[in-house]
């Protein structure tokens, strides 16, 4: 055969394949989500997320130790309060679950990096991401509480805050509040492009945060839209977001790719609870090879253009990277 260009030449050995690899990954880019709840000595398994737990603060420390050992140095904290109310007051209580967990974690593991999820839905009795006026989430009233929540997290030791509520103007409201209170250097990672997605199902079971009525479509994005995702990302950057996130990851890699091309800030992608649950369930049935799927999913996210990967598989990925199986 008279062929000059043979793409297979570069695939002939493992060493060569690794040499010409286009996507490289690093443990430093991984963020692991942790659920923390009130109580003592609790490590409650989350049924739809096998291998994930709701930790009480004391038991969370063991998980932080495991993460540090694995080389995963960043976490994002989600709080599950003992009580919820109409105004979500547990979100901005200085003795709220996340605030207490942060103080303890910073003391015990000061070298880890602590991001916090800033939202109301885990704290409101109705499960919506803001305060209600009738059956509608009142945008501007919610902004004040989100800013208050972010500030209380930072005062308790958060290194970075990540608003996930999808209210308009929240990045600016949080930035102004943090600046006013002397936290000019604390970065904001906004869940800028967050779709109204069924992939959050297992998380809502974990956090008991499913809305009591209606859905989140009046604030989270319609998954038919991509241009709107760019608008959200650019708007959040204008408002002061230091990092923008696309969420979920797997079914939204076109959006990750487009956003990564358009913006000049780091882009994060969040592989959410439903993505995790699907992998776990199929693996349990023996229908897929879990470890290979985890690697393939991770590579696709970085290949699309994300530089930061938030995933429940962070510890596994760190190990695969150490073993040279990926990255
Ligand atoms: C809070 C929040 C949610 C997730 C992250 N932050 C749930 C939601 O918006 O309903 C989902 C994370 C996951 O599914 O893993 N608003």
mmCIF file of C-alpha atoms and ligand atoms in Angstrom:
data_model
loop_
_atom_site.group_PDB
_atom_site.id
_atom_site.type_symbol
_atom_site.label_atom_id
_atom_site.label_comp_id
_atom_site.label_asym_id
_atom_site.label_seq_id
_atom_site.Cartn_x
_atom_site.Cartn_y
_atom_site.Cartn_z
ATOM 1 C CA UNK A 1 0.000 0.000 0.000
ATOM 2 C CA UNK A 2 1.245 3.433 -0.920
ATOM 3 C CA UNK A 3 0.437 5.346 2.235
ATOM 4 C CA UNK A 4 2.552 8.137 3.673
ATOM 5 C CA UNK A 5 0.526 9.093 6.662
ATOM 6 C CA UNK A 6 -0.240 6.234 8.997
ATOM 7 C CA UNK A 7 -1.871 7.448 12.247
ATOM 8 C CA UNK A 8 -1.256 4.019 13.791
ATOM 9 C CA UNK A 9 2.509 4.712 13.906
ATOM 10 C CA UNK A 10 1.960 6.870 16.975
ATOM 11 C CA UNK A 11 -0.087 4.205 18.714
ATOM 12 C CA UNK A 12 2.394 1.396 18.613
ATOM 13 C CA UNK A 13 3.570 1.328 22.228
ATOM 14 C CA UNK A 14 2.462 2.513 25.637
ATOM 15 C CA UNK A 15 5.496 4.800 25.971
ATOM 16 C CA UNK A 16 4.788 6.446 22.652
ATOM 17 C CA UNK A 17 1.079 6.739 23.291
ATOM 18 C CA UNK A 18 1.830 8.528 26.531
ATOM 19 C CA UNK A 19 4.397 10.765 24.814
ATOM 20 C CA UNK A 20 1.919 12.068 22.267
ATOM 21 C CA UNK A 21 -1.018 12.258 24.628
ATOM 22 C CA UNK A 22 -2.972 15.500 24.231
ATOM 23 C CA UNK A 23 -4.765 15.562 27.542
ATOM 24 C CA UNK A 24 -2.870 15.461 30.789
ATOM 25 C CA UNK A 25 -4.323 15.397 34.212
ATOM 26 C CA UNK A 26 -3.096 16.245 37.614
ATOM 27 C CA UNK A 27 -4.303 15.452 41.125
ATOM 28 C CA UNK A 28 -4.068 19.151 41.979
ATOM 29 C CA UNK A 29 -7.095 19.797 39.772
ATOM 30 C CA UNK A 30 -9.428 17.430 41.631
ATOM 31 C CA UNK A 31 -12.074 18.578 44.100
ATOM 32 C CA UNK A 32 -13.943 16.058 46.226
ATOM 33 C CA UNK A 33 -17.501 16.771 47.493
ATOM 34 C CA UNK A 34 -18.206 15.879 51.129
ATOM 35 C CA UNK A 35 -21.535 15.781 52.948
ATOM 36 C CA UNK A 36 -21.405 16.754 56.599
ATOM 37 C CA UNK A 37 -24.213 16.392 59.125
ATOM 38 C CA UNK A 38 -24.891 17.094 62.793
ATOM 39 C CA UNK A 39 -24.285 14.378 65.362
ATOM 40 C CA UNK A 40 -21.423 12.222 66.573
ATOM 41 C CA UNK A 41 -19.737 9.144 65.207
ATOM 42 C CA UNK A 42 -21.963 9.029 62.135
ATOM 43 C CA UNK A 43 -21.004 7.739 58.745
ATOM 44 C CA UNK A 44 -24.366 7.129 57.098
ATOM 45 C CA UNK A 45 -24.166 5.517 53.686
ATOM 46 C CA UNK A 46 -26.072 7.321 50.941
ATOM 47 C CA UNK A 47 -28.101 4.531 49.331
ATOM 48 C CA UNK A 48 -28.110 5.898 45.799
ATOM 49 C CA UNK A 49 -24.414 6.819 45.951
ATOM 50 C CA UNK A 50 -22.630 3.687 47.024
ATOM 51 C CA UNK A 51 -19.309 4.534 48.648
ATOM 52 C CA UNK A 52 -20.415 8.058 49.663
ATOM 53 C CA UNK A 53 -21.446 8.978 53.198
ATOM 54 C CA UNK A 54 -22.986 11.665 55.324
ATOM 55 C CA UNK A 55 -20.330 12.237 57.949
ATOM 56 C CA UNK A 56 -20.654 13.824 61.341
ATOM 57 C CA UNK A 57 -17.832 16.296 61.908
ATOM 58 C CA UNK A 58 -15.706 13.867 63.934
ATOM 59 C CA UNK A 59 -15.931 11.157 61.292
ATOM 60 C CA UNK A 60 -15.366 13.643 58.490
ATOM 61 C CA UNK A 61 -11.864 14.105 59.879
ATOM 62 C CA UNK A 62 -11.003 10.500 58.981
ATOM 63 C CA UNK A 63 -12.182 11.098 55.444
ATOM 64 C CA UNK A 64 -10.063 14.253 55.224
ATOM 65 C CA UNK A 65 -7.101 12.212 56.372
ATOM 66 C CA UNK A 66 -7.731 9.629 53.649
ATOM 67 C CA UNK A 67 -8.006 12.381 51.059
ATOM 68 C CA UNK A 68 -4.805 14.025 52.157
ATOM 69 C CA UNK A 69 -3.018 10.675 51.993
ATOM 70 C CA UNK A 70 -4.402 10.058 48.518
ATOM 71 C CA UNK A 71 -3.092 13.431 47.374
ATOM 72 C CA UNK A 72 -6.494 15.038 46.899
ATOM 73 C CA UNK A 73 -6.009 18.447 48.431
ATOM 74 C CA UNK A 74 -9.320 20.196 47.785
ATOM 75 C CA UNK A 75 -12.825 19.502 49.012
ATOM 76 C CA UNK A 76 -16.208 21.132 48.556
ATOM 77 C CA UNK A 77 -18.443 20.962 51.610
ATOM 78 C CA UNK A 78 -22.188 20.394 51.651
ATOM 79 C CA UNK A 79 -24.048 20.761 54.921
ATOM 80 C CA UNK A 80 -27.032 18.790 56.109
ATOM 81 C CA UNK A 81 -28.559 20.705 59.015
ATOM 82 C CA UNK A 82 -30.514 19.079 61.859
ATOM 83 C CA UNK A 83 -33.416 21.438 61.236
ATOM 84 C CA UNK A 84 -34.694 23.251 58.214
ATOM 85 C CA UNK A 85 -36.924 26.305 58.141
ATOM 86 C CA UNK A 86 -38.679 28.633 55.747
ATOM 87 C CA UNK A 87 -35.773 31.088 55.605
ATOM 88 C CA UNK A 88 -32.991 28.506 55.507
ATOM 89 C CA UNK A 89 -31.425 30.064 58.574
ATOM 90 C CA UNK A 90 -29.031 27.142 59.083
ATOM 91 C CA UNK A 91 -27.174 28.256 55.972
ATOM 92 C CA UNK A 92 -25.873 31.480 57.526
ATOM 93 C CA UNK A 93 -25.800 30.534 61.207
ATOM 94 C CA UNK A 94 -22.297 30.946 62.581
ATOM 95 C CA UNK A 95 -22.881 27.677 64.414
ATOM 96 C CA UNK A 96 -24.348 26.000 61.355
ATOM 97 C CA UNK A 97 -23.061 22.619 60.318
ATOM 98 C CA UNK A 98 -20.709 23.818 57.572
ATOM 99 C CA UNK A 99 -19.330 26.611 59.742
ATOM 100 C CA UNK A 100 -18.579 24.211 62.603
ATOM 101 C CA UNK A 101 -17.108 21.616 60.254
ATOM 102 C CA UNK A 102 -14.858 24.245 58.685
ATOM 103 C CA UNK A 103 -13.478 25.435 61.997
ATOM 104 C CA UNK A 104 -12.629 21.896 63.037
ATOM 105 C CA UNK A 105 -11.252 20.842 59.655
ATOM 106 C CA UNK A 106 -9.038 23.914 59.308
ATOM 107 C CA UNK A 107 -7.583 23.194 62.715
ATOM 108 C CA UNK A 108 -6.931 19.529 62.021
ATOM 109 C CA UNK A 109 -5.988 19.661 58.328
ATOM 110 C CA UNK A 110 -4.774 23.175 57.606
ATOM 111 C CA UNK A 111 -3.092 22.191 54.360
ATOM 112 C CA UNK A 112 -6.274 21.086 52.637
ATOM 113 C CA UNK A 113 -8.192 23.624 50.565
ATOM 114 C CA UNK A 114 -11.801 24.212 51.554
ATOM 115 C CA UNK A 115 -14.447 25.276 49.076
ATOM 116 C CA UNK A 116 -18.035 25.604 50.290
ATOM 117 C CA UNK A 117 -21.258 25.257 48.379
ATOM 118 C CA UNK A 118 -23.323 28.387 48.953
ATOM 119 C CA UNK A 119 -27.027 27.679 48.541
ATOM 120 C CA UNK A 120 -30.261 27.592 50.521
ATOM 121 C CA UNK A 121 -31.831 24.351 49.320
ATOM 122 C CA UNK A 122 -30.308 22.068 51.944
ATOM 123 C CA UNK A 123 -31.534 24.464 54.653
ATOM 124 C CA UNK A 124 -35.029 25.487 53.578
ATOM 125 C CA UNK A 125 -38.075 23.474 54.665
ATOM 126 C CA UNK A 126 -39.484 23.824 51.125
ATOM 127 C CA UNK A 127 -36.240 22.706 49.474
ATOM 128 C CA UNK A 128 -35.954 25.639 47.078
ATOM 129 C CA UNK A 129 -32.675 27.481 46.581
ATOM 130 C CA UNK A 130 -33.945 30.793 47.957
ATOM 131 C CA UNK A 131 -36.661 32.483 49.970
ATOM 132 C CA UNK A 132 -40.189 32.258 48.708
ATOM 133 C CA UNK A 133 -42.780 34.838 47.865
ATOM 134 C CA UNK A 134 -45.872 32.726 47.326
ATOM 135 C CA UNK A 135 -44.625 29.860 45.212
ATOM 136 C CA UNK A 136 -41.858 31.851 43.546
ATOM 137 C CA UNK A 137 -38.275 32.153 44.678
ATOM 138 C CA UNK A 138 -37.670 35.839 45.365
ATOM 139 C CA UNK A 139 -34.386 36.675 43.661
ATOM 140 C CA UNK A 140 -33.261 39.903 45.320
ATOM 141 C CA UNK A 141 -34.258 38.928 48.856
ATOM 142 C CA UNK A 142 -32.331 35.695 48.421
ATOM 143 C CA UNK A 143 -29.176 37.595 47.434
ATOM 144 C CA UNK A 144 -28.861 39.079 50.910
ATOM 145 C CA UNK A 145 -29.016 35.653 52.520
ATOM 146 C CA UNK A 146 -26.560 34.136 50.048
ATOM 147 C CA UNK A 147 -24.078 36.922 50.766
ATOM 148 C CA UNK A 148 -24.585 36.366 54.478
ATOM 149 C CA UNK A 149 -24.025 32.628 54.006
ATOM 150 C CA UNK A 150 -20.846 33.134 51.986
ATOM 151 C CA UNK A 151 -19.495 35.578 54.568
ATOM 152 C CA UNK A 152 -20.206 33.175 57.426
ATOM 153 C CA UNK A 153 -18.358 30.421 55.562
ATOM 154 C CA UNK A 154 -15.339 32.618 54.974
ATOM 155 C CA UNK A 155 -15.340 33.769 58.572
ATOM 156 C CA UNK A 156 -15.375 30.109 59.628
ATOM 157 C CA UNK A 157 -12.366 29.400 57.416
ATOM 158 C CA UNK A 158 -13.560 28.690 53.858
ATOM 159 C CA UNK A 159 -10.799 29.296 51.311
ATOM 160 C CA UNK A 160 -13.228 29.714 48.426
ATOM 161 C CA UNK A 161 -16.999 29.989 48.081
ATOM 162 C CA UNK A 162 -19.078 28.412 45.354
ATOM 163 C CA UNK A 163 -22.623 29.764 44.906
ATOM 164 C CA UNK A 164 -24.872 27.126 43.328
ATOM 165 C CA UNK A 165 -28.274 28.767 43.675
ATOM 166 C CA UNK A 166 -28.570 30.324 40.190
ATOM 167 C CA UNK A 167 -30.099 33.601 41.388
ATOM 168 C CA UNK A 168 -29.315 36.583 39.173
ATOM 169 C CA UNK A 169 -26.655 38.876 40.564
ATOM 170 C CA UNK A 170 -25.451 36.589 43.324
ATOM 171 C CA UNK A 171 -21.779 36.684 42.405
ATOM 172 C CA UNK A 172 -21.781 40.447 42.644
ATOM 173 C CA UNK A 173 -23.733 40.424 45.886
ATOM 174 C CA UNK A 174 -21.275 37.961 47.416
ATOM 175 C CA UNK A 175 -18.212 39.780 46.060
ATOM 176 C CA UNK A 176 -19.385 43.119 47.436
ATOM 177 C CA UNK A 177 -20.168 41.631 50.810
ATOM 178 C CA UNK A 178 -16.848 39.799 51.105
ATOM 179 C CA UNK A 179 -14.918 42.896 50.025
ATOM 180 C CA UNK A 180 -16.775 45.105 52.464
ATOM 181 C CA UNK A 181 -15.941 42.745 55.301
ATOM 182 C CA UNK A 182 -12.243 42.546 54.470
ATOM 183 C CA UNK A 183 -12.124 39.336 52.435
ATOM 184 C CA UNK A 184 -10.973 40.815 49.161
ATOM 185 C CA UNK A 185 -8.655 37.900 48.485
ATOM 186 C CA UNK A 186 -11.184 35.086 48.802
ATOM 187 C CA UNK A 187 -12.017 33.690 45.365
ATOM 188 C CA UNK A 188 -15.481 32.836 44.091
ATOM 189 C CA UNK A 189 -16.109 29.793 41.955
ATOM 190 C CA UNK A 190 -19.570 30.264 40.544
ATOM 191 C CA UNK A 191 -21.792 27.460 39.416
ATOM 192 C CA UNK A 192 -22.249 29.706 36.410
ATOM 193 C CA UNK A 193 -23.759 27.271 33.949
ATOM 194 C CA UNK A 194 -25.971 25.053 36.015
ATOM 195 C CA UNK A 195 -28.736 23.200 34.273
ATOM 196 C CA UNK A 196 -32.051 22.025 35.717
ATOM 197 C CA UNK A 197 -31.050 18.395 35.643
ATOM 198 C CA UNK A 198 -32.371 15.019 36.683
ATOM 199 C CA UNK A 199 -28.745 14.036 37.246
ATOM 200 C CA UNK A 200 -28.956 15.698 40.687
ATOM 201 C CA UNK A 201 -31.461 13.099 41.919
ATOM 202 C CA UNK A 202 -29.136 11.117 44.215
ATOM 203 C CA UNK A 203 -27.685 14.326 45.712
ATOM 204 C CA UNK A 204 -31.144 15.473 46.669
ATOM 205 C CA UNK A 205 -31.702 12.176 48.421
ATOM 206 C CA UNK A 206 -28.355 12.623 50.189
ATOM 207 C CA UNK A 207 -29.119 16.163 51.291
ATOM 208 C CA UNK A 208 -32.886 15.794 51.686
ATOM 209 C CA UNK A 209 -33.153 18.832 49.448
ATOM 210 C CA UNK A 210 -35.699 17.900 46.806
ATOM 211 C CA UNK A 211 -38.155 20.788 46.375
ATOM 212 C CA UNK A 212 -41.391 20.181 48.259
ATOM 213 C CA UNK A 213 -43.380 21.503 45.292
ATOM 214 C CA UNK A 214 -42.583 22.446 41.728
ATOM 215 C CA UNK A 215 -39.089 22.240 40.311
ATOM 216 C CA UNK A 216 -36.007 24.420 39.847
ATOM 217 C CA UNK A 217 -36.685 25.419 36.253
ATOM 218 C CA UNK A 218 -37.389 29.060 37.061
ATOM 219 C CA UNK A 219 -33.780 29.507 38.168
ATOM 220 C CA UNK A 220 -31.646 26.629 36.841
ATOM 221 C CA UNK A 221 -31.057 26.545 33.099
ATOM 222 C CA UNK A 222 -32.994 24.780 30.365
ATOM 223 C CA UNK A 223 -30.792 22.009 29.009
ATOM 224 C CA UNK A 224 -31.684 22.805 25.427
ATOM 225 C CA UNK A 225 -29.573 25.964 25.626
ATOM 226 C CA UNK A 226 -25.902 26.573 25.022
ATOM 227 C CA UNK A 227 -25.669 30.262 24.128
ATOM 228 C CA UNK A 228 -27.442 31.040 27.353
ATOM 229 C CA UNK A 229 -24.676 29.137 29.144
ATOM 230 C CA UNK A 230 -22.104 31.482 27.636
ATOM 231 C CA UNK A 231 -24.191 34.445 28.716
ATOM 232 C CA UNK A 232 -24.286 33.121 32.283
ATOM 233 C CA UNK A 233 -20.548 32.438 32.335
ATOM 234 C CA UNK A 234 -19.629 35.880 30.961
ATOM 235 C CA UNK A 235 -22.060 37.603 33.292
ATOM 236 C CA UNK A 236 -20.628 35.859 36.335
ATOM 237 C CA UNK A 237 -17.108 36.805 35.298
ATOM 238 C CA UNK A 238 -18.214 40.428 34.964
ATOM 239 C CA UNK A 239 -19.691 40.204 38.440
ATOM 240 C CA UNK A 240 -16.404 38.962 39.828
ATOM 241 C CA UNK A 241 -16.327 35.164 39.484
ATOM 242 C CA UNK A 242 -12.732 33.913 39.540
ATOM 243 C CA UNK A 243 -13.623 30.445 38.276
ATOM 244 C CA UNK A 244 -16.732 29.380 36.375
ATOM 245 C CA UNK A 245 -18.264 25.946 36.565
ATOM 246 C CA UNK A 246 -20.394 23.916 34.207
ATOM 247 C CA UNK A 247 -22.690 21.373 35.787
ATOM 248 C CA UNK A 248 -23.464 18.498 35.195
ATOM 249 C CA UNK A 249 -20.394 17.349 33.255
ATOM 250 C CA UNK A 250 -21.013 14.248 31.196
ATOM 251 C CA UNK A 251 -23.979 15.302 29.093
ATOM 252 C CA UNK A 252 -22.719 18.898 28.861
ATOM 253 C CA UNK A 253 -19.224 18.601 27.442
ATOM 254 C CA UNK A 254 -20.176 20.693 24.417
ATOM 255 C CA UNK A 255 -20.964 23.478 26.868
ATOM 256 C CA UNK A 256 -17.692 22.946 28.754
ATOM 257 C CA UNK A 257 -15.829 23.159 25.475
ATOM 258 C CA UNK A 258 -17.586 26.314 24.326
ATOM 259 C CA UNK A 259 -17.211 28.074 27.677
ATOM 260 C CA UNK A 260 -13.533 27.105 27.904
ATOM 261 C CA UNK A 261 -12.931 28.665 24.491
ATOM 262 C CA UNK A 262 -14.752 31.865 25.353
ATOM 263 C CA UNK A 263 -13.526 32.764 28.814
ATOM 264 C CA UNK A 264 -10.203 33.785 30.272
ATOM 265 C CA UNK A 265 -10.729 32.275 33.708
ATOM 266 C CA UNK A 266 -10.315 28.652 34.811
ATOM 267 C CA UNK A 267 -13.253 26.393 34.016
ATOM 268 C CA UNK A 268 -14.475 23.680 36.354
ATOM 269 C CA UNK A 269 -16.817 20.816 35.530
ATOM 270 C CA UNK A 270 -18.860 18.981 38.143
ATOM 271 C CA UNK A 271 -19.548 15.321 37.521
ATOM 272 C CA UNK A 272 -22.692 15.103 39.612
ATOM 273 C CA UNK A 273 -24.361 12.491 41.767
ATOM 274 C CA UNK A 274 -26.409 10.935 38.961
ATOM 275 C CA UNK A 275 -23.298 10.371 36.859
ATOM 276 C CA UNK A 276 -21.650 8.680 39.827
ATOM 277 C CA UNK A 277 -24.726 6.588 40.596
ATOM 278 C CA UNK A 278 -25.020 5.338 37.013
ATOM 279 C CA UNK A 279 -21.430 4.158 36.977
ATOM 280 C CA UNK A 280 -21.783 2.454 40.348
ATOM 281 C CA UNK A 281 -25.055 0.756 39.429
ATOM 282 C CA UNK A 282 -23.869 -0.535 36.067
ATOM 283 C CA UNK A 283 -20.599 -1.732 37.582
ATOM 284 C CA UNK A 284 -22.468 -3.580 40.289
ATOM 285 C CA UNK A 285 -24.443 -5.391 37.637
ATOM 286 C CA UNK A 286 -21.171 -6.360 36.003
ATOM 287 C CA UNK A 287 -22.127 -4.485 32.850
ATOM 288 C CA UNK A 288 -19.211 -2.063 32.699
ATOM 289 C CA UNK A 289 -15.651 -1.971 33.976
ATOM 290 C CA UNK A 290 -15.868 0.686 36.664
ATOM 291 C CA UNK A 291 -12.229 1.748 36.789
ATOM 292 C CA UNK A 292 -11.919 2.164 33.055
ATOM 293 C CA UNK A 293 -15.155 4.126 32.878
ATOM 294 C CA UNK A 294 -13.984 6.478 35.645
ATOM 295 C CA UNK A 295 -10.798 7.214 33.685
ATOM 296 C CA UNK A 296 -12.597 7.671 30.393
ATOM 297 C CA UNK A 297 -15.141 10.051 31.895
ATOM 298 C CA UNK A 298 -12.404 12.092 33.572
ATOM 299 C CA UNK A 299 -10.315 12.371 30.419
ATOM 300 C CA UNK A 300 -13.342 13.525 28.436
ATOM 301 C CA UNK A 301 -13.943 16.381 30.848
ATOM 302 C CA UNK A 302 -10.356 17.637 30.630
ATOM 303 C CA UNK A 303 -10.288 17.048 26.883
ATOM 304 C CA UNK A 304 -13.368 19.265 26.562
ATOM 305 C CA UNK A 305 -11.411 22.064 28.180
ATOM 306 C CA UNK A 306 -12.062 21.961 31.911
ATOM 307 C CA UNK A 307 -9.056 22.531 34.118
ATOM 308 C CA UNK A 308 -10.759 21.602 37.370
ATOM 309 C CA UNK A 309 -12.759 18.441 37.948
ATOM 310 C CA UNK A 310 -15.210 18.078 40.819
ATOM 311 C CA UNK A 311 -15.993 14.413 41.259
ATOM 312 C CA UNK A 312 -17.043 11.784 43.787
ATOM 313 C CA UNK A 313 -14.351 9.616 42.180
ATOM 314 C CA UNK A 314 -11.522 11.979 43.183
ATOM 315 C CA UNK A 315 -9.770 9.460 45.432
ATOM 316 C CA UNK A 316 -9.926 6.722 42.818
ATOM 317 C CA UNK A 317 -8.660 9.091 40.134
ATOM 318 C CA UNK A 318 -5.780 10.200 42.327
ATOM 319 C CA UNK A 319 -4.783 6.566 42.688
ATOM 320 C CA UNK A 320 -5.096 5.903 38.951
ATOM 321 C CA UNK A 321 -2.912 8.937 38.264
ATOM 322 C CA UNK A 322 -0.310 7.673 40.740
ATOM 323 C CA UNK A 323 -0.363 4.290 39.038
ATOM 324 C CA UNK A 324 0.089 5.914 35.651
ATOM 325 C CA UNK A 325 -3.157 4.464 34.366
ATOM 326 C CA UNK A 326 -4.441 7.880 33.441
ATOM 327 C CA UNK A 327 -3.074 11.359 33.051
HETATM 328 C C1 LIG B 1 -27.283 22.881 45.682
HETATM 329 C C2 LIG B 1 -26.538 21.889 44.865
HETATM 330 C C3 LIG B 1 -27.019 20.756 44.184
HETATM 331 C C4 LIG B 1 -25.895 20.088 43.696
HETATM 332 C C5 LIG B 1 -24.784 20.834 44.045
HETATM 333 N N1 LIG B 1 -25.207 21.950 44.746
HETATM 334 C C6 LIG B 1 -28.387 20.238 44.038
HETATM 335 C C7 LIG B 1 -29.385 20.940 43.238
HETATM 336 O O1 LIG B 1 -29.153 21.993 42.653
HETATM 337 O O2 LIG B 1 -30.509 20.425 43.238
HETATM 338 C C8 LIG B 1 -25.906 18.795 42.938
HETATM 339 C C9 LIG B 1 -24.683 17.966 43.088
HETATM 340 C C10 LIG B 1 -24.818 16.566 42.639
HETATM 341 O O3 LIG B 1 -25.857 16.134 42.126
HETATM 342 O O4 LIG B 1 -23.837 15.831 42.813
HETATM 343 N N2 LIG B 1 -28.120 23.706 44.974
#
